[in-house]
Amino acid sequence: MKRAAAVMALVCAVLVGARASAYVRTRSSHGTPGIPSYWPGGCVFIQPDSAGTPDLPSDQTFAIIQKCLQNWMSADGSCSYLQLMYDAPAPLEAHYDGTNVIKFRNDKWCHPEDAEDKDVCYDAQAAAITSVFMINDGSSKDGLILDADVELNDINFTFVDVTPGVSPTPKPNTSIADLENTLTHELGHLQGLSHTCRDAASFPNDVDENGQPPPACDALDMLPTAEQLKITEATMYNFAAPGETKKRSPSPDDAAGICNAYPSDPAARSALHRPDSMQCVHTDLNRYTRPSGCDFGAGPVESGAPILLLAFAWLVLRANRRRA
Ligand SMILES: [Zn+2]
């Protein structure tokens, strides 16, 4: 599986006359705009690599990870049906396999070489990367997410549990990143949200819920203050300051994005035609990677079916707001 390049060209958004609306759902690249991405089931299972991080005791690390799942469900539970489920830590690698992994990288800030790919190394300013694997073939399954993995940059950052009034000491040559702040943001990507403003790492086909390109991050001062704050105070805002904690709590706008994707309202849910959305089971890749055009209904799995996916390697929680 080839992984898409992490950096794409900056596209300048035209803001004049557009209402900034903040939340942005990640979309397929077919059509204009593409189909917004979504998980087919009613649950997403998330599992940490048991190696954890040398920055924190394992018990504390895994407790924070579970807290991050809860952060989203506390924010959107009144209007979203999607449940984030925690699987016990195990030795895991982050790749396309139907297991949604959280993995700290502390030997090199790269995705390791596998059978088809060489090492893919990431931007040192990125505290974490979430890769979302979704069907992107223009079929009736377009936008369906099959796998998502979060990798955390333990080379350039020290992950901490920030406590008010306490100044943690980072490892040499690293910046402080609050683990809960970072991971709550990444779990927004895992559920299918993109960033609230457009920068060099944004996908060209990103649009907000009004069908407009998100405003450029370096042009937010053109917007009314309330609109700026809606974008910059969101958990899915592109940037974070060292030791920041406000992304621990998804904003109403972040929750609106999840509820747009996974509405608990019966009529809205029915309108999305997702027969598997009532199920809480681990993802069966074969079920969704049969030849395009098949329905979602149960049936024999066809071996050798083409896997049509778009691999995203993106992130962008940066320790310092440094722009080129
Ligand atoms: Zn991000």
Coordinates of N, CA, C and O in Angstrom, one line a residue, residues 72-224:
W72 N -14.5 12.7 23.4 CA -15.4 12.9 22.2 C -16.8 12.4 22.5 O -17.8 13.1 22.2
M73 N -17.0 11.3 23.2 CA -18.3 10.8 23.4 C -19.1 11.7 24.4 O -20.3 11.9 24.3
S74 N -18.3 12.4 25.3 CA -19.0 13.3 26.2 C -19.5 14.6 25.4 O -20.5 15.1 25.7
A75 N -18.7 14.9 24.4 CA -19.0 16.1 23.6 C -20.2 15.9 22.7 O -21.0 16.8 22.4
D76 N -20.2 14.7 22.1 CA -21.2 14.5 21.0 C -22.2 13.4 21.3 O -23.0 13.1 20.4
G77 N -22.2 12.9 22.5 CA -23.1 11.8 22.8 C -24.5 12.1 22.7 O -25.3 11.2 22.5
S78 N -24.9 13.4 22.8 CA -26.3 13.7 22.7 C -26.9 13.7 21.3 O -28.1 13.7 21.1
C79 N -26.0 13.7 20.3 CA -26.4 13.7 18.9 C -25.7 12.8 18.0 O -26.0 12.8 16.8
S80 N -24.8 12.0 18.5 CA -24.0 11.0 17.6 C -24.3 9.6 18.1 O -24.3 9.4 19.3
Y81 N -24.4 8.7 17.1 CA -24.5 7.3 17.5 C -23.1 6.6 17.6 O -23.1 5.5 18.2
L82 N -22.1 7.2 17.1 CA -20.8 6.5 17.0 C -20.2 6.3 18.4 O -20.0 7.3 19.2
Q83 N -19.8 5.1 18.7 CA -19.1 4.8 20.0 C -17.7 4.5 19.7 O -17.3 3.7 18.8
L84 N -16.8 5.1 20.5 CA -15.4 4.8 20.4 C -15.0 3.7 21.5 O -15.2 4.0 22.7
M85 N -14.6 2.6 21.1 CA -14.4 1.5 22.0 C -12.9 1.3 22.2 O -12.1 1.4 21.3
Y86 N -12.5 0.8 23.4 CA -11.1 0.7 23.8 C -10.8 -0.8 23.8 O -11.4 -1.6 24.6
D87 N -9.7 -1.2 23.1 CA -9.2 -2.6 23.2 C -7.9 -2.6 24.0 O -7.1 -1.6 23.9
A88 N -7.7 -3.6 24.8 CA -6.5 -3.7 25.7 C -5.2 -3.6 24.8 O -5.2 -4.1 23.7
P89 N -4.2 -3.0 25.4 CA -2.9 -2.8 24.7 C -2.3 -4.2 24.3 O -2.5 -5.2 25.0
A90 N -1.7 -4.2 23.1 CA -1.0 -5.4 22.6 C 0.2 -4.9 21.7 O 0.2 -3.7 21.3
P91 N 1.1 -5.8 21.5 CA 2.2 -5.4 20.6 C 1.7 -5.2 19.2 O 1.1 -6.2 18.6
L92 N 1.7 -4.0 18.6 CA 1.1 -3.7 17.4 C 1.9 -2.8 16.5 O 2.7 -2.0 17.0
E93 N 1.7 -2.9 15.2 CA 2.3 -2.0 14.2 C 1.1 -1.2 13.6 O 0.0 -1.7 13.6
A94 N 1.4 0.0 13.2 CA 0.4 0.8 12.6 C 0.4 0.7 11.1 O 1.3 1.2 10.4
H95 N -0.5 -0.1 10.6 CA -0.6 -0.2 9.1 C -2.0 -0.7 8.7 O -2.8 -0.9 9.6
Y96 N -2.3 -0.8 7.5 CA -3.6 -1.2 7.0 C -3.9 -2.7 7.3 O -3.4 -3.5 6.5
D97 N -4.6 -2.9 8.3 CA -4.9 -4.3 8.7 C -6.3 -4.4 9.4 O -6.6 -5.5 9.9
G98 N -7.0 -3.3 9.4 CA -8.3 -3.4 10.1 C -8.2 -3.2 11.6 O -9.3 -3.1 12.3
T99 N -7.0 -3.0 12.2 CA -6.9 -2.7 13.6 C -6.4 -1.3 13.7 O -5.4 -0.8 13.1
N100 N -7.1 -0.5 14.5 CA -6.9 0.9 14.6 C -6.0 1.2 15.8 O -6.4 1.1 16.9
V101 N -4.7 1.5 15.5 CA -3.6 1.5 16.4 C -3.2 2.9 16.9 O -3.2 3.8 16.0
I102 N -2.8 3.0 18.1 CA -2.2 4.2 18.6 C -0.8 3.8 19.0 O -0.6 2.9 19.8
K103 N 0.2 4.4 18.3 CA 1.6 3.9 18.5 C 2.6 5.1 18.6 O 2.5 6.0 17.8
F104 N 3.4 5.0 19.6 CA 4.4 6.0 19.8 C 5.7 5.6 19.0 O 6.1 4.5 19.1
R105 N 6.3 6.6 18.3 CA 7.5 6.3 17.6 C 8.6 7.0 18.4 O 8.7 8.2 18.5
N106 N 9.5 6.1 18.9 CA 10.6 6.6 19.7 C 12.0 6.2 19.2 O 13.0 6.4 19.9
D107 N 12.0 5.5 18.0 CA 13.4 5.2 17.4 C 13.6 6.2 16.2 O 14.7 6.8 16.1
K108 N 12.6 6.4 15.4 CA 12.7 7.4 14.4 C 11.3 7.9 14.0 O 10.3 7.1 14.2
W109 N 11.2 9.1 13.6 CA 9.8 9.7 13.3 C 9.4 9.4 11.9 O 9.4 10.2 11.0
C110 N 9.2 8.1 11.7 CA 9.0 7.6 10.3 C 8.0 6.4 10.4 O 8.0 5.7 11.5
H111 N 7.3 6.1 9.4 CA 6.6 4.9 9.3 C 7.6 3.9 8.7 O 8.2 4.1 7.7
P112 N 7.8 2.7 9.4 CA 8.8 1.8 9.0 C 8.6 1.1 7.7 O 7.5 1.0 7.2
E113 N 9.7 0.7 7.1 CA 9.6 0.0 5.8 C 8.8 -1.2 6.0 O 8.8 -1.9 7.0
D114 N 8.0 -1.5 5.0 CA 7.3 -2.8 5.0 C 7.5 -3.4 3.6 O 8.4 -3.0 2.8
A115 N 6.7 -4.4 3.3 CA 7.0 -5.2 2.1 C 6.9 -4.4 0.8 O 7.6 -4.7 -0.2
E116 N 6.1 -3.3 0.8 CA 5.9 -2.6 -0.4 C 6.6 -1.2 -0.4 O 6.9 -0.6 -1.4
D117 N 6.7 -0.7 0.8 CA 7.1 0.7 0.9 C 8.4 0.8 1.7 O 8.7 0.0 2.6
K118 N 9.2 1.8 1.4 CA 10.4 2.2 2.3 C 9.9 3.1 3.4 O 8.8 3.5 3.4
D119 N 10.8 3.4 4.3 CA 10.4 4.3 5.4 C 9.8 5.6 4.8 O 10.3 6.1 3.9
V120 N 8.8 6.0 5.5 CA 8.2 7.3 5.1 C 8.3 8.2 6.4 O 7.7 7.9 7.4
C121 N 9.2 9.2 6.3 CA 9.5 10.0 7.4 C 8.6 11.3 7.4 O 8.2 11.8 6.3
Y122 N 8.3 11.8 8.6 CA 7.3 12.8 8.7 C 8.0 14.2 9.1 O 9.1 14.2 9.6
D123 N 7.2 15.2 9.0 CA 7.6 16.5 9.4 C 7.9 16.6 10.9 O 7.1 16.2 11.8
A124 N 9.1 17.0 11.3 CA 9.5 17.0 12.7 C 8.6 17.9 13.5 O 8.6 17.7 14.8
Q125 N 7.9 18.9 12.9 CA 7.0 19.7 13.7 C 5.7 19.1 14.0 O 4.9 19.6 14.8
A126 N 5.4 18.0 13.4 CA 4.2 17.3 13.6 C 4.3 16.4 14.9 O 5.1 15.5 15.0
A127 N 3.5 16.7 15.9 CA 3.5 15.9 17.1 C 2.8 14.6 16.9 O 3.1 13.6 17.7
A128 N 2.0 14.5 15.9 CA 1.3 13.2 15.6 C 0.8 13.2 14.2 O 0.7 14.2 13.6
I129 N 0.6 12.0 13.7 CA 0.1 11.8 12.4 C -1.1 10.7 12.5 O -0.9 9.7 13.1
T130 N -2.2 11.0 11.8 CA -3.2 10.0 11.7 C -3.4 9.6 10.2 O -3.5 10.5 9.4
S131 N -3.3 8.3 10.0 CA -3.5 7.8 8.6 C -4.9 7.2 8.5 O -5.2 6.3 9.3
V132 N -5.7 7.7 7.6 CA -7.0 7.1 7.4 C -7.1 6.4 6.1 O -6.8 7.0 5.1
F133 N -7.5 5.2 6.2 CA -7.6 4.4 4.9 C -9.1 4.2 4.6 O -9.9 3.6 5.3
M134 N -9.5 4.8 3.5 CA -10.9 4.8 3.1 C -11.0 4.4 1.6 O -10.1 4.5 0.8
I135 N -12.2 3.9 1.3 CA -12.5 3.5 -0.1 C -12.7 4.8 -0.9 O -13.4 5.7 -0.4
N136 N -12.0 4.8 -2.0 CA -12.0 6.1 -2.8 C -12.0 5.7 -4.3 O -11.1 6.0 -5.0
D137 N -13.1 5.1 -4.6 CA -13.2 4.6 -6.0 C -14.5 5.1 -6.8 O -14.8 4.6 -7.9
G138 N -15.2 6.0 -6.2 CA -16.4 6.5 -6.8 C -17.6 5.6 -6.8 O -18.6 5.9 -7.4
S139 N -17.4 4.4 -6.1 CA -18.5 3.5 -6.0 C -19.5 3.9 -4.9 O -19.4 4.9 -4.3
S140 N -20.5 3.0 -4.7 CA -21.5 3.3 -3.6 C -20.8 3.2 -2.2 O -21.5 3.7 -1.3
K141 N -19.6 2.7 -2.2 CA -18.9 2.7 -0.9 C -17.9 3.8 -0.7 O -17.2 3.8 0.2
D142 N -17.9 4.7 -1.6 CA -17.0 5.8 -1.6 C -17.0 6.5 -0.2 O -18.1 6.8 0.3
G143 N -15.9 6.8 0.3 CA -15.8 7.5 1.6 C -15.8 6.6 2.8 O -15.6 7.0 4.0
L144 N -16.0 5.3 2.6 CA -16.1 4.4 3.8 C -14.8 4.1 4.4 O -13.8 3.7 3.7
I145 N -14.6 4.4 5.7 CA -13.3 4.2 6.3 C -13.2 2.7 6.8 O -14.1 2.2 7.4
L146 N -12.0 2.2 6.5 CA -11.7 0.8 6.9 C -10.7 0.7 8.0 O -10.7 -0.3 8.7
D147 N -9.8 1.6 8.1 CA -8.7 1.5 9.1 C -8.2 2.9 9.3 O -8.2 3.8 8.4
A148 N -7.8 3.2 10.6 CA -7.1 4.5 10.9 C -6.1 4.2 12.0 O -6.4 3.5 13.0
D149 N -5.0 4.8 11.8 CA -3.9 4.6 12.8 C -3.3 6.0 13.2 O -3.1 6.9 12.4
V150 N -3.0 6.1 14.5 CA -2.4 7.3 15.0 C -0.9 7.0 15.4 O -0.7 6.0 16.2
E151 N 0.0 7.8 14.9 CA 1.4 7.6 15.3 C 1.8 8.9 16.0 O 1.5 10.0 15.6
L152 N 2.5 8.8 17.1 CA 2.9 9.9 17.9 C 4.4 10.1 17.9 O 5.2 9.2 18.0
N153 N 4.8 11.4 17.8 CA 6.2 11.7 17.6 C 7.0 11.9 18.9 O 7.0 13.0 19.5
D154 N 7.6 10.8 19.3 CA 8.3 10.7 20.6 C 9.8 11.1 20.4 O 10.6 11.0 21.3
I155 N 10.1 11.5 19.1 CA 11.5 11.9 18.8 C 11.6 13.4 19.1 O 12.6 13.9 19.8
N156 N 10.7 14.2 18.6 CA 10.8 15.7 18.7 C 9.9 16.3 19.9 O 10.0 17.5 20.1
F157 N 9.2 15.4 20.5 CA 8.3 15.9 21.6 C 8.4 15.0 22.8 O 8.8 13.8 22.7
T158 N 8.1 15.6 24.0 CA 8.0 14.8 25.2 C 6.5 14.9 25.6 O 5.9 16.0 25.7
F159 N 5.9 13.7 25.7 CA 4.4 13.7 26.0 C 4.2 13.7 27.5 O 4.9 12.9 28.2
V160 N 3.4 14.6 27.9 CA 3.2 14.8 29.4 C 1.7 14.9 29.6 O 0.9 15.0 28.7
D161 N 1.4 14.8 30.9 CA 0.0 15.0 31.4 C 0.0 16.3 32.1 O 0.4 16.4 33.3
V162 N -0.3 17.4 31.4 CA -0.1 18.8 31.9 C -1.0 19.0 33.1 O -2.2 18.7 33.1
T163 N -0.4 19.5 34.2 CA -1.1 19.8 35.4 C -0.9 21.3 35.6 O 0.2 21.8 35.5
P164 N -2.0 22.1 35.9 CA -1.9 23.5 36.1 C -0.9 23.8 37.2 O -0.9 23.2 38.2
G165 N 0.0 24.7 36.9 CA 1.0 25.2 37.9 C 2.2 24.3 38.0 O 3.1 24.6 38.7
V166 N 2.3 23.3 37.2 CA 3.5 22.4 37.1 C 4.1 22.6 35.8 O 3.5 22.5 34.7
S167 N 5.4 22.8 35.8 CA 6.2 22.9 34.5 C 7.0 21.7 34.3 O 8.0 21.5 34.9
P168 N 6.6 20.8 33.4 CA 7.3 19.6 33.2 C 8.6 19.8 32.4 O 8.7 20.8 31.7
T169 N 9.6 19.0 32.6 CA 10.9 19.1 32.0 C 10.9 18.2 30.7 O 10.7 17.0 30.8
P170 N 11.1 18.8 29.6 CA 11.1 17.9 28.4 C 12.4 17.2 28.2 O 13.5 17.6 28.8
K171 N 12.4 16.1 27.5 CA 13.7 15.5 27.1 C 14.5 16.5 26.3 O 14.0 17.5 25.7
P172 N 15.8 16.3 26.2 CA 16.7 17.3 25.5 C 16.2 17.4 24.0 O 15.9 16.4 23.4
N173 N 16.2 18.6 23.6 CA 15.9 19.0 22.2 C 14.5 18.6 21.8 O 14.2 18.2 20.6
T174 N 13.6 18.6 22.7 CA 12.2 18.3 22.4 C 11.3 19.4 23.0 O 11.7 20.2 23.8
S175 N 10.1 19.4 22.5 CA 9.0 20.3 23.0 C 8.0 19.5 23.8 O 7.8 18.3 23.6
I176 N 7.4 20.2 24.7 CA 6.3 19.6 25.5 C 5.0 19.5 24.7 O 4.6 20.4 24.0
A177 N 4.4 18.3 24.8 CA 3.1 18.1 24.2 C 2.2 17.4 25.2 O 2.6 16.3 25.7
D178 N 1.0 18.0 25.5 CA 0.1 17.3 26.4 C -0.5 16.1 25.6 O -1.1 16.3 24.5
L179 N -0.4 14.9 26.2 CA -0.8 13.8 25.4 C -2.3 13.8 25.2 O -2.8 13.5 24.1
E180 N -3.1 14.2 26.2 CA -4.5 14.2 26.0 C -5.0 15.2 25.0 O -5.9 15.0 24.1
N181 N -4.3 16.4 25.0 CA -4.6 17.4 24.0 C -4.3 16.9 22.6 O -5.1 17.1 21.6
T182 N -3.1 16.3 22.4 CA -2.7 15.8 21.1 C -3.6 14.7 20.6 O -4.1 14.7 19.5
L183 N -3.9 13.7 21.5 CA -4.6 12.6 21.0 C -6.1 12.8 20.8 O -6.7 12.2 19.9
T184 N -6.7 13.7 21.5 CA -8.1 14.0 21.3 C -8.2 14.6 19.9 O -9.1 14.3 19.1
H185 N -7.3 15.5 19.5 CA -7.2 16.1 18.2 C -7.1 14.9 17.1 O -7.9 14.9 16.1
E186 N -6.2 14.0 17.3 CA -6.0 13.0 16.4 C -7.2 12.1 16.2 O -7.5 11.6 15.1
L187 N -7.9 11.8 17.3 CA -9.1 11.0 17.3 C -10.2 11.7 16.5 O -11.1 11.0 15.9
G188 N -10.2 13.0 16.3 CA -11.1 13.7 15.4 C -10.8 13.3 14.0 O -11.7 13.0 13.2
H189 N -9.5 13.2 13.6 CA -9.2 12.8 12.3 C -9.6 11.3 12.1 O -10.1 11.0 11.0
L190 N -9.4 10.5 13.1 CA -9.7 9.1 13.0 C -11.2 8.9 12.7 O -11.6 8.0 12.0
Q191 N -12.1 9.8 13.2 CA -13.5 9.7 13.0 C -13.9 10.3 11.7 O -15.1 10.2 11.3
G192 N -13.0 11.0 11.0 CA -13.3 11.6 9.7 C -13.4 13.1 9.6 O -13.9 13.6 8.6
L193 N -12.8 13.8 10.6 CA -12.8 15.2 10.5 C -11.4 15.7 10.0 O -10.4 15.1 10.3
S194 N -11.4 16.8 9.3 CA -10.2 17.4 8.8 C -10.0 18.7 9.6 O -10.7 19.0 10.6
H195 N -9.0 19.5 9.3 CA -8.7 20.7 10.0 C -9.7 21.8 9.7 O -10.3 21.8 8.6
T196 N -9.8 22.8 10.6 CA -10.8 23.8 10.5 C -10.3 25.0 9.6 O -11.1 25.9 9.3
C197 N -9.0 25.0 9.3 CA -8.6 26.0 8.3 C -7.6 25.3 7.3 O -7.1 24.2 7.6
R198 N -7.3 26.0 6.2 CA -6.5 25.4 5.2 C -5.1 25.8 5.3 O -4.8 27.0 5.4
D199 N -4.2 24.8 5.3 CA -2.7 25.1 5.2 C -2.1 24.1 4.2 O -2.7 23.4 3.5
A200 N -0.7 24.1 4.3 CA 0.0 23.3 3.3 C -0.3 21.8 3.4 O -0.1 21.1 2.4
A201 N -0.8 21.4 4.5 CA -1.0 19.9 4.7 C -2.5 19.6 4.4 O -2.8 18.4 4.5
S202 N -3.3 20.5 4.1 CA -4.7 20.3 3.8 C -4.9 19.6 2.5 O -4.1 19.7 1.5
F203 N -6.0 18.8 2.3 CA -6.3 18.2 1.1 C -7.0 19.2 0.2 O -7.9 20.0 0.6
P204 N -6.7 19.2 -1.1 CA -7.3 20.1 -2.0 C -8.8 20.1 -2.1 O -9.5 21.1 -2.4
N205 N -9.4 18.9 -1.8 CA -10.8 18.8 -1.9 C -11.6 19.0 -0.6 O -12.8 18.7 -0.5
D206 N -10.9 19.5 0.4 CA -11.6 19.8 1.6 C -12.6 20.9 1.4 O -12.3 21.9 0.8
V207 N -13.8 20.7 1.9 CA -14.8 21.7 2.0 C -15.5 21.7 3.3 O -15.5 20.6 4.0
D208 N -16.1 22.8 3.8 CA -16.8 22.8 5.0 C -18.3 22.3 4.8 O -18.6 21.9 3.6
E209 N -19.1 22.4 5.8 CA -20.4 21.8 5.7 C -21.3 22.7 4.8 O -22.4 22.3 4.4
N210 N -20.8 23.9 4.4 CA -21.5 24.7 3.4 C -21.0 24.5 2.0 O -21.4 25.3 1.1
G211 N -20.1 23.6 1.9 CA -19.5 23.3 0.5 C -18.5 24.3 0.1 O -18.1 24.4 -1.1
Q212 N -18.0 25.1 1.1 CA -17.0 26.1 0.7 C -15.6 25.6 1.2 O -15.5 24.9 2.2
P213 N -14.5 26.0 0.4 CA -13.2 25.6 0.9 C -13.0 26.3 2.3 O -13.4 27.4 2.5
P214 N -12.3 25.6 3.2 CA -12.1 26.2 4.5 C -11.2 27.5 4.3 O -10.4 27.5 3.4
P215 N -11.3 28.5 5.2 CA -10.5 29.6 5.1 C -9.0 29.3 5.3 O -8.7 28.3 6.0
A216 N -8.1 30.0 4.6 CA -6.7 29.8 4.8 C -6.3 30.2 6.2 O -6.7 31.2 6.7
C217 N -5.5 29.4 6.8 CA -5.1 29.6 8.2 C -4.4 30.9 8.4 O -4.5 31.6 9.4
D218 N -3.6 31.4 7.3 CA -2.9 32.6 7.5 C -3.7 33.8 7.1 O -3.2 34.9 7.0
A219 N -5.0 33.6 6.9 CA -5.9 34.8 6.5 C -7.1 34.8 7.5 O -8.1 35.5 7.1
L220 N -7.0 34.2 8.6 CA -8.2 34.2 9.5 C -8.5 35.6 10.0 O -9.6 35.9 10.4
D221 N -7.5 36.5 10.0 CA -7.8 37.8 10.6 C -8.7 38.6 9.7 O -9.1 39.7 10.0
M222 N -9.0 38.1 8.5 CA -10.0 38.7 7.6 C -11.4 38.4 8.1 O -12.4 39.1 7.6
L223 N -11.6 37.5 9.0 CA -12.9 37.1 9.4 C -13.3 37.8 10.7 O -12.5 38.3 11.4
P224 N -14.6 37.9 10.9 CA -15.1 38.5 12.2 C -14.6 37.7 13.3 O -14.3 36.5 13.2

